[in-house]
Each structure stands twice: as C-alpha cells, then as structure tokens.
Amino acid sequence: MRDTHREYALNTVLALGLLLVPLWALWADEPFTITMFTRIAILALAGLGLNLVLGLGGMVSFGHAVFFGLGGYCAGILAQHAFNGAPILGLPGTNQMLIIWPVAMLVSGLLAAVIGVLSLRTEGVFFIMITLAFAQMVYYFAISWPAYGGEDGLPIYVRNQFPGLNTMRPLHLFLICWGVLMLALGLFAMVRASRFGAALMAIRQNPDRVAAVGIEPFGIKLAAFILSGMITGLAGALMADLSRFTSPSMMAWTMSGELIIIIILGGTGRLFGPVAGAAILVGFEVTFGGLTEHWKLWLGLVLLGAVLFARGGLIGLIAGRERLG
Amino acid sequence: MTLALIFEQLLNGLQFGLMLFLMSAGLTLVFGVMGLINLAHGSLYMIGAFFCAVAAGATGNFWLGLAAGMAAAAAAGALIEMLVIRRLYDRDHLDQVLATFALILILSEATKMVFGPFPLYLNAPPILSGTVNLGLVDYPLYRLALIGFGLLVALGLWLLIARTRLGIRIRAGENDREMIAALGVNIRALYTVVFALGAALAGMAGALVGAVQAVQVGMGEPVLILAFVVIVIGGIGSIRGAMVGALLVGVIDTMGRFLLPRAFAVFLDASQASGIGAALASMLIYLLMALVLVLRPKGLFPLHA
C-alpha cells in the first residue's frame, strides 16, 4: 500500500503543526493550548494502538479503553508507592517515567493476551460485544476494589519524572508525548510495511486464503492485539501523568467508543488517521464545549453524518480514497 | 445468613433476570432478523422510563405512564429505524456500531434538553405497594409483580413468534430474507415493525425498572452491556437463548453480590472481605461469559446451528 503524495504532504503538516502550535503557544503564553495539544498527542497514541487491530486487522475492539485505563493505573499505583514508600509485590514504587512506561506496556500486553486469546476465538458482532464486556468487567473491578481509590480514582500528587526534563512544565511534558507519538508512528509504518503487517491486512480481507497459504491467522491476530494493547496502555500512562489523576472512567465504555471515533474521523488504517481524528475530537470538544453544554448532540450528528456519507474520514476526504490491493 | 435471605435474593435475581430478558429480546431479535448490532437499544430503555415518569406524574396513573413509555419507545424506535437504521443493514458491523453510538450521544443529549439534567422519580402504582407474605419472607409486591409481568411478556412473545403470521415472517426473515422478499412480503415494513417491537420491550423494561431506580440520562447503557452479555451467552439471535442467558446472568449476579462477601468473611476480616467479595462478584457474570465462550463459542443456543 502506497500513500499518495497528498497524504504524505498532509501527514507532514499534521506532524509539524502538532509540534509548532505548542511552541507558538509557549511564546504567546497560552499554557492551555499546550495542554490541549498534549491531550491530542496522547489520544492519537491511544488511537494508533487501536488502529493497528481495527484499521489494519479489521478487528473491531470495543474495549480498548481497558488498556488505556490499565496503563493509567500502572502510572498511578507506582507513583503512589513511590510517594508513601510502601513496596508493591516486594518491589519499591517509582516515579521515573522510563520505568513506568515498560511496566504499563507489559501489564497491558498481558491483559491483552488474556482478552485476545478468549475473544479472538470469535469474530464479527461477537468480537465487538465480548471485547466490550471484558473491558466492562475490569471497569467494575476497578470501581469496587477499594485499595486504589475505587470509584473516586487515584491522584498523582507529583508528576512522574523524565531525566533531563521538568515534567511539571507543560511544554516539556508535551515534547515527551510528541516524541513518543512520533516513535509510535514510525513503529506503525514499519509494522505496516513488514511481512507481519502484510499478513495482518490480508487476514482482514480473507482469512481463509491466508490460512490456505500456510499462515495461521490466530497467531498474527493475537500478536497484533497484544502490541495494540501495549501501545494504548502506554498512552494511558501518559494521560494519567497529564491529568495527574487516574480513575475507572478512563476505562469506561464511552472511552472505547471515543477511541473508535478518533480512528474513523481521521481515516481507518491511515498512518496519521488517529492524529487527525484526535485533533478533530479535541478541537470539537473545546470549540463547541465552550458554546453549548449540549455539544455531544452535535458530535453525535457529525459522527452520524460521517458514518453515513463520508467514509474514509478526514484524510480520505483530503487525500482521496485509498486503493487496497 | 438464613434460608429466608437466600430465598429473597433468588427472587431478586429472578426479577432482575426477567427485566434483562425484556431488554435482550429486542436486541437479539433485531440481530437475528436484520443482522444489526444496535447500541442505541439502551436509549430506548431510557426513553421508555422518562416518558413513563412524566406521563405517570401528570396523570397520577402508573399504567397510563407505562403505556405512554412503551408507545414513546416504539415510536422513537420506528422513527430512527426509518431515518438511520435502514441505511445500515448493508453496512459492516463497524459502521453499525458507530452510527448507533452517535444515536446514543444524540438521544442522551436530546433527553437532557427536553427533560432537564436532573433525575426523575417514578412511584410504583399504589395497588402494588407494600409487601406480600410468601411463607419464608415478606417480599415487596411490586417486585413480585415484575416477575409475573416478565413471565407474561415472555409467554406473549413466544406466542407471537410461534403462532402468528407476523411471527412466521420474523422466523422466515431470520432464515432467508431474500426468499421472503421474493414471496411478496414487504420486508422494509417488516423490519420497521420488528425494530419497533424490540423498542417497545426495551421501553417497557425501562418504565418498570424506573419505579425501582432513579430515571436518569445514562441509565440505559449499563443495562445494554448486560444485555450484550446475555445474548453472547444465549447465542445471538435466539429468543430462547436470551431467556436462559438473562436468568443465568440475573441470578448469578445477584447471588454473587450477596454470597461472595459473606464467603470471604469466613477467613478474612470484615472490611477486607466485603471489598474483595464485592470486586469479585462484579466480575462473576463476565467470567461466566468467558466460560461459555471457551466451551460454546457461538453461545448456548446458536441460531444457525
């Protein structure tokens, strides 16, 4: 699959725009704008994780918020143990992002393996409902488990640290998130161009043919699902640090819906689709949220219109429909 | 912990299960006949509850409210079927999920705009207030009536599908929709009727449960997700599966919440036991679903076995 020149140009604009606007905002002394763009970068990262299974693999996971929330809880729980000095599972807590991130990815990947093994036995509507139900199971567990705040959530009193940067400064935190997002986009492009990516996309189109040429679809799908959960979990850890708070609502089913919306609005399977989608969603919320308290009504109408009439998302509208070989 | 308490919890589970059945029946019917996954089913539940609460408040009569709630849900169902859902039958499941997710956003905000952001309260009819002596326990009459009502509706639905012309068409639609269209059945009208029927059942459940819980925006979605669990367990498209699944989910969830904290209290201290017990109890039905999936990936009663 080759990106068209227009899509390539659009991607460059998105990547640079995402970086330049916060730099301008620092100069113009608009910290709110920096935070808003940090949110866009984090949500784009979470969406990118989902895009791997939904966009490339055609697996509609309606429970990806569970990894987002789990990543958030990893950051929150490790920070709390570092704060109060109590060990967790015999190990000390930590406030170092470079330790928290691998932990968040490992834990999310393990959960993705369990959910994946069970739910990838099914497909279609069953898969949608089952991923939703498993996410809901963890959500209710987080609500009723009192040790880490239960329904009230878990605050992070001091943002976790990154060597050489001051994470309490909005621009520094933004640059961390932007950097992680760019690395993840590079990884996504590599995966898409690899033999593994080719197999994954072929499974979306016709699993029986893939099986007939000697590739077992289940293993490929499971690997993609685990990688996807790890990336979305990493985004959750970043989000917990941005809002200095983690709560069950991060894994609510509406969050799973928002992640799907991000991909669809941006363009399913496109490299920068989640970036465009996250920018649209956050921009919509900030713009219309200030005008009317009923902005979700308009979001619903826009989404409905996009599904019924503009398939291919924003990037599809601008760069033209993708040719799938 | 006495036998009486367990008996009471069993009845609560049965009542919960039957209300879940009303929700799941419409959902599974719509999937079975039209192949559509409808997330907005929970919104129809909410619409039923809101219209019932307002109509019952205005007329002072719960039964008029119930009728108004069902009528409003059925009308809303028919309307969104004709405006939106109809365009989704040929689309893939992702488009269906997104469009009906958009409908949830629209219907929830619209309900907030029409009825205000605060919860409404709906009182059970006076004739069903108080308790009734069942030998072991004094049980709330209204909850007992819900059990009877649920069983009655289940019977009616079975008769409708097994014994009427509409039921024949529904069953035929599940098997081969091109064929029944070729035989001259107006398939568009049939789809609208099936959708409105499912909506009316959801609206009825919302109105009936609304008298036990608060009537508020967002009340439909937790029930919707439980209804998904029910039809995954029962087998998507099967009414019989929905009944078995709903009763399993209702009873296991209720009994788990009741028994698990008490079971943990045997070897843990009280506060720890209630925390762990409650957390595990909230996961029980999902574990049940996982178990069914491992043993029977298409559910207990697959539609096309």
XYZ file of C-alpha atoms in Angstrom:
630
model
C 0.000 0.000 0.000
C 1.498 3.367 -1.030
C 0.443 6.638 0.455
C -0.446 9.203 -2.136
C 1.649 12.356 -2.360
C -1.216 14.384 -0.962
C -1.487 12.131 2.042
C 2.266 12.364 2.547
C 2.080 16.176 2.492
C -0.903 16.145 4.846
C 0.981 13.876 7.245
C 3.905 16.304 7.292
C 1.555 19.206 8.007
C -0.072 17.258 10.845
C 3.237 16.222 12.429
C 4.764 19.688 12.216
C 1.553 21.500 13.127
C 1.233 19.366 16.215
C 4.760 20.439 17.195
C 4.721 24.096 16.107
C 1.430 25.235 17.627
C 2.536 24.431 21.226
C 5.868 26.172 20.558
C 3.920 29.217 19.408
C 1.671 28.851 22.465
C 4.700 28.996 24.741
C 5.765 32.241 23.076
C 2.213 33.627 23.266
C 1.923 32.442 26.884
C -1.100 30.177 26.292
C -0.443 27.161 28.542
C -3.977 25.869 27.965
C -3.221 25.382 24.280
C -0.100 23.382 25.125
C -2.119 21.108 27.418
C -4.768 20.721 24.734
C -2.164 19.639 22.195
C -0.638 17.256 24.747
C -4.072 15.659 25.033
C -4.298 15.404 21.255
C -0.893 13.682 21.101
C -1.835 11.214 23.850
C -5.251 10.390 22.396
C -3.624 9.998 18.980
C -1.204 7.497 20.520
C -4.073 5.568 22.112
C -5.940 5.613 18.809
C -2.821 4.485 16.975
C -2.744 1.391 19.156
C -6.354 0.621 18.247
C -5.695 1.444 14.583
C -3.308 -1.490 14.470
C -6.074 -4.020 15.153
C -9.053 -2.089 13.791
C -7.505 -0.348 10.814
C -5.002 -2.937 9.629
C -6.501 -6.126 11.043
C -10.204 -5.274 10.743
C -10.863 -6.386 14.328
C -13.397 -4.008 15.878
C -12.307 -3.951 19.507
C -14.904 -2.054 21.511
C -12.962 -2.454 24.743
C -9.652 -0.731 24.131
C -10.264 1.778 26.921
C -9.397 -1.045 29.311
C -5.745 -0.858 28.231
C -5.830 2.924 28.375
C -7.124 2.784 31.941
C -4.773 -0.013 32.958
C -1.773 1.976 31.742
C -3.078 4.912 33.745
C -3.414 2.777 36.858
C 0.156 1.467 36.416
C 1.439 5.045 36.484
C -0.817 5.988 39.392
C -0.101 2.921 41.513
C 3.683 3.014 41.020
C 3.701 6.744 41.802
C 1.636 6.204 44.940
C 4.012 3.513 46.193
C 7.000 5.755 45.436
C 5.228 8.535 47.332
C 4.396 6.586 50.502
C 7.418 4.249 50.387
C 5.377 1.052 50.692
C 6.646 -1.796 48.483
C 4.407 -3.343 45.817
C 4.809 -7.099 45.242
C 8.098 -6.853 47.148
C 9.490 -4.115 44.876
C 9.651 -0.372 45.544
C 7.382 2.018 43.642
C 8.889 4.506 41.210
C 8.295 7.971 39.846
C 10.519 7.501 36.789
C 8.581 7.529 33.503
C 11.263 5.408 31.863
C 10.460 2.604 34.330
C 6.711 3.233 34.452
C 6.246 3.020 30.677
C 7.651 -0.513 30.230
C 5.657 -1.668 33.245
C 2.470 -0.165 31.825
C 3.148 -1.765 28.448
C 3.961 -5.142 29.990
C 0.832 -5.208 32.162
C -1.400 -4.014 29.313
C 0.179 -6.567 26.997
C -0.513 -9.373 29.475
C -4.166 -8.359 29.791
C -4.384 -8.050 26.001
C -3.035 -11.596 25.705
C -5.736 -12.947 28.044
C -8.589 -10.981 26.440
C -7.222 -11.725 22.974
C -6.961 -15.491 23.477
C -10.600 -15.600 24.604
C -12.200 -13.086 22.252
C -10.259 -13.850 19.060
C -11.964 -17.244 19.038
C -14.940 -15.300 17.726
C -15.447 -12.659 15.075
C -17.879 -10.021 13.886
C -20.551 -8.910 16.299
C -19.467 -11.460 18.905
C -15.980 -9.938 18.972
C -17.381 -6.422 19.406
C -19.632 -7.422 22.288
C -17.040 -9.608 24.012
C -14.263 -7.028 23.990
C -16.791 -4.550 25.362
C -17.861 -6.966 28.075
C -14.327 -7.814 29.203
C -13.445 -4.130 29.399
C -16.562 -3.606 31.453
C -15.517 -6.419 33.775
C -12.208 -4.702 34.574
C -14.034 -1.370 34.848
C -16.374 -2.724 37.525
C -13.434 -4.378 39.258
C -11.641 -1.013 39.403
C -14.778 0.612 40.806
C -15.352 -1.929 43.550
C -11.681 -2.569 44.517
C -11.100 -0.090 47.331
C -7.291 -0.319 47.681
C -6.508 2.226 44.940
C -9.334 4.700 45.320
C -12.173 2.619 43.876
C -14.769 4.810 42.223
C -13.039 8.030 43.363
C -9.877 7.301 41.407
C -6.256 7.767 42.336
C -4.474 11.132 42.305
C -0.824 11.521 41.276
C 0.442 14.233 43.618
C 3.700 14.963 41.798
C 4.033 14.237 38.107
C 6.425 11.388 37.355
C 9.940 12.329 36.278
C 11.790 12.165 32.982
C 15.590 12.529 33.034
C 16.757 15.950 31.856
C 13.279 17.489 31.614
C 10.911 19.128 34.071
C 7.607 17.348 33.567
C 5.722 19.956 35.570
C 6.327 22.434 32.748
C 3.599 21.995 30.117
C 5.926 22.258 27.122
C 8.359 19.666 28.460
C 5.549 17.186 29.033
C 4.196 17.949 25.579
C 7.565 17.294 23.959
C 7.777 13.937 25.730
C 4.329 12.941 24.444
C 5.040 14.241 20.940
C 8.302 12.311 20.831
C 6.634 9.096 21.962
C 3.888 9.602 19.379
C 6.426 10.089 16.577
C 8.276 6.932 17.618
C 4.992 5.025 17.669
C 4.071 6.365 14.215
C 7.430 5.129 12.969
C 6.753 1.729 14.508
C 3.269 1.651 12.923
C 4.734 2.447 9.491
C 7.330 -0.278 9.953
C 4.732 -2.824 11.018
C 2.501 -1.907 8.087
C 5.363 -2.363 5.632
C 6.539 -5.641 7.161
C 5.606 -9.207 6.254
C 3.669 -9.326 9.522
C 1.685 -6.240 8.502
C 1.002 -7.673 5.070
C -0.315 -10.867 6.652
C -2.454 -8.851 9.057
C -4.036 -6.833 6.254
C -4.543 -9.961 4.201
C -6.376 -11.568 7.125
C -8.746 -8.606 7.205
C -9.594 -9.234 3.581
C -9.740 -13.003 3.556
C -8.611 -15.142 6.492
C -9.280 -18.400 4.666
C -6.865 -17.561 1.857
C -4.202 -16.568 4.370
C -4.675 -19.882 6.137
C -4.507 -21.657 2.788
C -1.048 -20.264 2.044
C 0.186 -21.595 5.374
C -0.087 -18.652 7.765
C -2.118 -19.259 10.907
C -4.440 -16.189 11.261
C -4.978 -16.629 15.002
C -1.316 -16.109 15.924
C -0.978 -12.998 13.737
C -4.201 -11.517 15.114
C -3.193 -12.249 18.694
C 0.254 -10.682 18.225
C -1.346 -7.569 16.728
C -3.878 -7.413 19.561
C -1.129 -7.618 22.201
C 1.040 -4.961 20.514
C -2.038 -2.789 20.157
C -2.920 -3.139 23.848
C 0.657 -2.245 24.826
C 0.631 0.993 22.814
C -2.772 2.052 24.130
C -1.575 1.190 27.659
C 1.454 3.450 27.196
C -0.879 6.257 26.135
C -2.877 5.661 29.323
C 0.259 6.055 31.463
C 0.969 9.388 29.750
C -2.642 10.535 30.177
C -2.538 9.756 33.904
C 0.533 11.972 34.207
C -1.031 14.757 32.157
C -4.171 14.906 34.284
C -2.274 13.800 37.425
C -5.220 11.549 38.099
C -6.383 8.104 37.124
C -9.875 6.721 37.615
C -12.184 3.973 36.396
C -13.723 6.434 33.936
C -10.557 6.092 31.822
C -11.732 2.565 31.033
C -15.410 3.355 30.678
C -17.089 2.037 27.544
C -17.607 5.599 26.270
C -13.816 5.947 26.158
C -13.628 2.840 23.972
C -16.216 4.476 21.734
C -14.175 7.680 21.574
C -11.070 5.759 20.519
C -13.022 4.215 17.635
C -14.408 7.641 16.724
C -10.873 9.043 16.616
C -9.875 6.448 14.066
C -12.993 6.785 11.945
C -12.985 10.587 11.881
C -9.311 10.583 10.920
C -9.363 7.718 8.456
C -9.291 3.990 9.190
C -5.936 2.298 8.673
C -4.183 5.551 7.705
C -0.864 6.246 9.361
C -1.874 9.708 10.587
C -5.585 8.892 10.857
C -5.550 8.833 14.685
C -3.646 12.156 14.783
C -6.206 13.843 12.559
C -9.076 12.176 14.442
C -7.781 13.162 17.884
C -7.272 16.739 16.692
C -10.845 16.851 15.351
C -12.336 15.349 18.528
C -10.444 17.567 20.978
C -10.913 20.614 18.757
C -14.634 19.901 18.535
C -14.907 19.496 22.301
C -13.009 22.713 23.048
C -14.830 24.759 20.407
C -18.401 23.572 20.896
C -17.983 22.740 24.584
C -17.469 26.465 25.149
C -20.537 27.400 23.120
C -23.132 24.958 24.379
C -23.377 22.383 27.120
C -25.091 20.102 24.624
C -22.049 19.788 22.374
C -22.293 15.998 22.435
C -25.546 16.259 20.474
C -23.622 17.968 17.677
C -20.779 15.488 17.954
C -23.343 12.725 17.514
C -24.800 14.390 14.428
C -21.354 14.938 12.888
C -20.376 11.340 13.606
C -23.649 10.046 12.157
C -23.094 12.140 9.044
C -19.511 10.937 8.736
C -20.563 7.278 9.004
C -23.462 7.565 6.589
C -21.921 9.854 3.990
C -18.142 10.379 4.401
C -16.481 7.020 4.675
C -12.720 7.298 4.723
C -12.554 10.069 7.322
C -10.814 13.418 7.042
C -7.678 12.048 5.418
C -9.887 10.176 2.978
C -11.707 13.409 2.104
C -8.481 15.329 1.522
C -6.123 12.706 0.144
C -8.638 10.634 -1.763
C -9.719 7.065 -1.265
C -7.081 4.528 -0.581
C -6.520 1.733 -3.057
C -6.366 -1.543 -1.235
C -4.611 -4.065 -3.383
C -27.482 -15.859 56.912
C -30.735 -17.657 56.750
C -32.726 -19.593 54.202
C -35.193 -16.709 54.062
C -32.493 -14.278 52.978
C -31.246 -16.613 50.264
C -34.804 -17.121 49.032
C -35.324 -13.369 48.879
C -32.093 -12.894 46.893
C -33.140 -15.645 44.496
C -36.384 -13.805 43.837
C -34.441 -10.571 43.309
C -32.194 -12.378 40.841
C -35.203 -13.779 39.010
C -36.773 -10.319 38.794
C -33.522 -8.780 37.547
C -33.131 -11.569 35.011
C -36.634 -11.125 33.632
C -36.118 -7.393 33.166
C -32.849 -8.182 31.395
C -34.809 -10.557 29.183
C -37.109 -7.731 28.062
C -34.016 -5.772 27.011
C -32.213 -8.702 25.424
C -35.236 -9.999 23.486
C -35.430 -6.904 21.299
C -31.677 -6.746 20.841
C -31.381 -10.379 19.822
C -34.473 -10.202 17.579
C -33.071 -7.213 15.689
C -29.777 -9.001 15.259
C -31.399 -12.264 14.244
C -33.724 -10.757 11.654
C -31.773 -7.777 10.344
C -28.190 -8.688 11.260
C -27.811 -5.353 13.033
C -25.969 -4.545 16.241
C -27.843 -1.727 17.939
C -26.040 0.155 20.708
C -28.898 2.655 20.943
C -31.177 -0.018 22.425
C -30.290 1.370 25.861
C -31.520 4.800 24.780
C -34.929 3.312 24.004
C -34.966 1.878 27.540
C -34.233 5.382 28.837
C -36.927 6.959 26.646
C -39.489 4.479 27.968
C -38.578 5.346 31.556
C -38.654 9.131 31.011
C -41.991 9.177 29.205
C -43.472 6.848 31.801
C -42.251 9.051 34.659
C -43.619 12.240 33.093
C -46.943 10.733 31.988
C -47.445 8.981 35.319
C -46.624 12.218 37.129
C -49.064 14.212 35.010
C -51.982 11.763 35.154
C -51.281 10.218 38.543
C -51.728 6.820 36.946
C -48.758 4.455 36.613
C -50.426 2.269 33.989
C -51.078 5.219 31.692
C -47.431 6.104 32.204
C -46.340 2.582 31.289
C -48.428 2.716 28.123
C -47.001 6.137 27.269
C -43.458 4.907 27.868
C -43.929 1.888 25.623
C -45.623 3.953 22.932
C -42.888 6.592 23.028
C -40.130 3.978 22.834
C -41.876 2.177 19.960
C -42.421 5.464 18.097
C -38.812 6.527 18.657
C -37.693 3.081 17.504
C -39.770 3.211 14.327
C -38.547 6.748 13.622
C -34.838 6.018 13.984
C -35.279 2.798 12.021
C -36.722 4.735 9.100
C -34.279 7.657 9.334
C -30.987 5.958 10.190
C -31.004 2.237 10.901
C -32.442 1.359 7.487
C -29.284 2.696 5.845
C -27.108 0.427 7.981
C -28.387 -3.064 7.150
C -25.957 -3.457 4.267
C -23.040 -1.881 6.107
C -20.416 -3.728 8.137
C -20.675 -4.010 11.899
C -18.196 -1.188 12.478
C -20.466 1.310 10.717
C -23.428 -0.012 12.689
C -21.551 0.401 15.972
C -20.505 3.943 15.120
C -23.853 5.126 13.824
C -25.744 3.719 16.795
C -23.084 5.115 19.144
C -23.779 8.504 17.530
C -27.505 7.892 18.173
C -26.738 7.362 21.882
C -24.982 10.740 22.034
C -27.869 12.424 20.201
C -30.681 10.761 22.167
C -28.984 11.265 25.566
C -28.385 14.966 24.961
C -31.867 15.411 23.475
C -33.390 13.763 26.563
C -31.357 16.128 28.745
C -32.608 19.101 26.748
C -36.253 18.023 26.900
C -36.494 16.692 30.451
C -33.699 18.618 32.188
C -30.456 17.297 33.663
C -31.912 16.046 36.965
C -33.175 12.516 37.658
C -36.938 11.998 37.717
C -38.710 9.831 40.240
C -41.380 7.352 39.401
C -43.533 5.735 42.068
C -44.810 2.217 41.792
C -48.627 2.061 41.485
C -50.357 2.161 44.916
C -52.128 -1.127 44.248
C -48.705 -2.825 44.103
C -47.170 -1.111 47.128
C -46.371 -2.925 50.337
C -45.198 -6.477 50.788
C -46.729 -9.884 50.427
C -46.111 -12.884 52.658
C -44.510 -15.772 50.767
C -44.129 -18.088 53.760
C -40.376 -17.657 54.213
C -40.207 -13.888 53.629
C -42.270 -10.750 53.236
C -41.465 -9.757 49.656
C -42.221 -6.381 48.007
C -45.392 -6.820 45.963
C -44.115 -4.615 43.121
C -41.030 -6.783 42.602
C -43.201 -9.890 42.643
C -45.453 -8.248 40.060
C -42.372 -7.572 37.904
C -41.621 -11.308 37.949
C -45.171 -12.124 36.905
C -45.145 -9.398 34.289
C -41.840 -10.591 32.831
C -43.075 -14.173 32.588
C -46.307 -12.997 30.965
C -44.466 -10.948 28.349
C -42.127 -13.854 27.639
C -45.153 -16.084 27.080
C -46.774 -13.473 24.854
C -43.609 -13.077 22.824
C -43.361 -16.820 22.378
C -46.989 -16.986 21.198
C -46.394 -14.058 18.836
C -43.390 -15.711 17.240
C -44.664 -19.293 17.254
C -48.335 -18.778 16.474
C -48.983 -15.642 14.427
C -48.466 -14.617 10.823
C -46.071 -11.863 11.938
C -44.131 -14.491 13.851
C -43.872 -16.693 10.782
C -42.494 -13.752 8.826
C -39.991 -12.955 11.567
C -38.763 -16.527 11.642
C -38.642 -16.628 7.851
C -36.673 -13.370 7.876
C -34.126 -14.936 10.192
C -33.624 -17.813 7.804
C -33.659 -16.238 4.357
C -34.523 -12.627 3.807
C -34.187 -12.654 0.000
C -36.631 -15.519 -0.237
C -39.382 -13.940 1.821
C -38.961 -10.669 -0.090
C -39.319 -12.670 -3.302
C -42.502 -14.197 -1.892
C -44.053 -10.748 -1.676
C -43.561 -9.847 1.975
C -42.900 -6.145 2.436
C -39.502 -6.584 4.033
C -38.981 -2.880 4.775
C -42.218 -2.702 6.749
C -41.380 -5.960 8.498
C -38.019 -4.566 9.619
C -39.643 -1.402 10.967
C -42.210 -3.463 12.875
C -39.572 -5.764 14.365
C -37.449 -2.800 15.396
C -40.433 -1.009 16.971
C -41.413 -4.214 18.779
C -37.929 -4.522 20.268
C -38.019 -0.838 21.174
C -41.377 -1.227 22.926
C -39.987 -4.113 25.002
C -36.949 -2.009 25.960
C -39.211 0.925 26.814
C -41.363 -1.363 28.958
C -38.310 -2.606 30.848
C -37.134 0.975 31.381
C -40.511 2.083 32.702
C -40.910 -0.917 35.005
C -37.377 -0.671 36.415
C -37.690 3.115 36.613
C -40.106 2.692 39.514
C -37.388 0.876 41.491
C -34.400 3.016 40.475
C -33.936 6.648 39.501
C -34.928 7.702 35.987
C -31.860 9.462 34.587
C -29.831 10.028 31.441
C -27.296 7.241 31.009
C -29.476 4.646 32.799
C -29.699 2.554 29.640
C -26.071 1.822 28.897
C -25.170 -0.402 31.888
C -28.278 -2.469 31.113
C -27.365 -2.540 27.439
C -23.944 -4.004 28.202
C -25.509 -6.636 30.466
C -27.935 -7.447 27.650
C -24.907 -7.980 25.386
C -23.502 -10.425 27.919
C -26.895 -12.152 27.991
C -27.128 -12.628 24.244
C -23.495 -13.667 23.905
C -24.191 -16.375 26.491
C -27.531 -17.342 24.980
C -26.462 -17.217 21.347
C -27.073 -14.114 19.239
C -30.462 -14.155 17.541
C -32.078 -16.757 19.788
C -35.030 -15.681 21.951
C -34.815 -18.894 23.938
C -31.099 -18.248 24.463
C -31.886 -14.727 25.628
C -34.303 -16.124 28.239
C -31.809 -18.676 29.579
C -28.942 -16.177 29.444
C -30.950 -13.443 31.166
C -31.996 -15.717 34.020
C -28.424 -17.018 34.436
C -26.982 -13.513 34.490
C -29.692 -12.139 36.795
C -29.467 -14.914 39.369
C -25.674 -15.343 39.316
C -25.023 -11.614 39.580
C -27.459 -11.125 42.443
C -26.389 -14.234 44.349
C -22.693 -13.440 43.807
C -23.063 -9.978 45.292
C -24.910 -11.485 48.238
C -22.861 -14.613 48.900
C -19.241 -13.785 47.983
C -18.590 -11.091 50.631
C -20.096 -13.439 53.227
C -17.989 -16.345 51.990
C -14.784 -14.314 52.246
C -15.770 -13.171 55.735
C -15.211 -16.735 56.940
C -11.422 -16.376 56.681
C -10.804 -12.621 56.244
C -11.667 -9.649 58.415
C -14.940 -7.903 57.656
C -13.830 -4.836 55.672
C -11.332 -6.765 53.542
C -13.879 -9.488 52.872
C -16.548 -7.064 51.697
C -14.052 -5.295 49.405
C -12.679 -8.441 47.755
C -16.090 -10.107 47.706
C -17.753 -7.147 46.013
C -14.940 -6.780 43.481
C -15.076 -10.458 42.526
C -18.871 -10.513 42.487
C -18.909 -7.710 39.934
C -16.764 -9.888 37.645
C -18.747 -13.126 38.003
C -21.066 -12.817 35.001
C -18.174 -11.877 32.726
C -16.296 -14.958 33.898
C -19.443 -16.950 33.129
C -19.434 -15.429 29.656
C -15.763 -16.342 29.182
C -16.507 -19.906 30.265
C -19.411 -20.220 27.837
C -17.195 -18.834 25.072
C -14.500 -21.391 25.715
C -16.976 -24.280 25.745
C -19.529 -22.985 23.214
C -18.096 -20.116 21.117
C -21.483 -19.445 19.484
C -23.452 -19.355 22.711
C -25.744 -21.883 24.351
C -28.457 -21.776 21.674
C -26.825 -20.836 18.351
C -29.316 -19.507 15.795
C -27.932 -21.338 12.791
C -26.591 -24.475 14.376
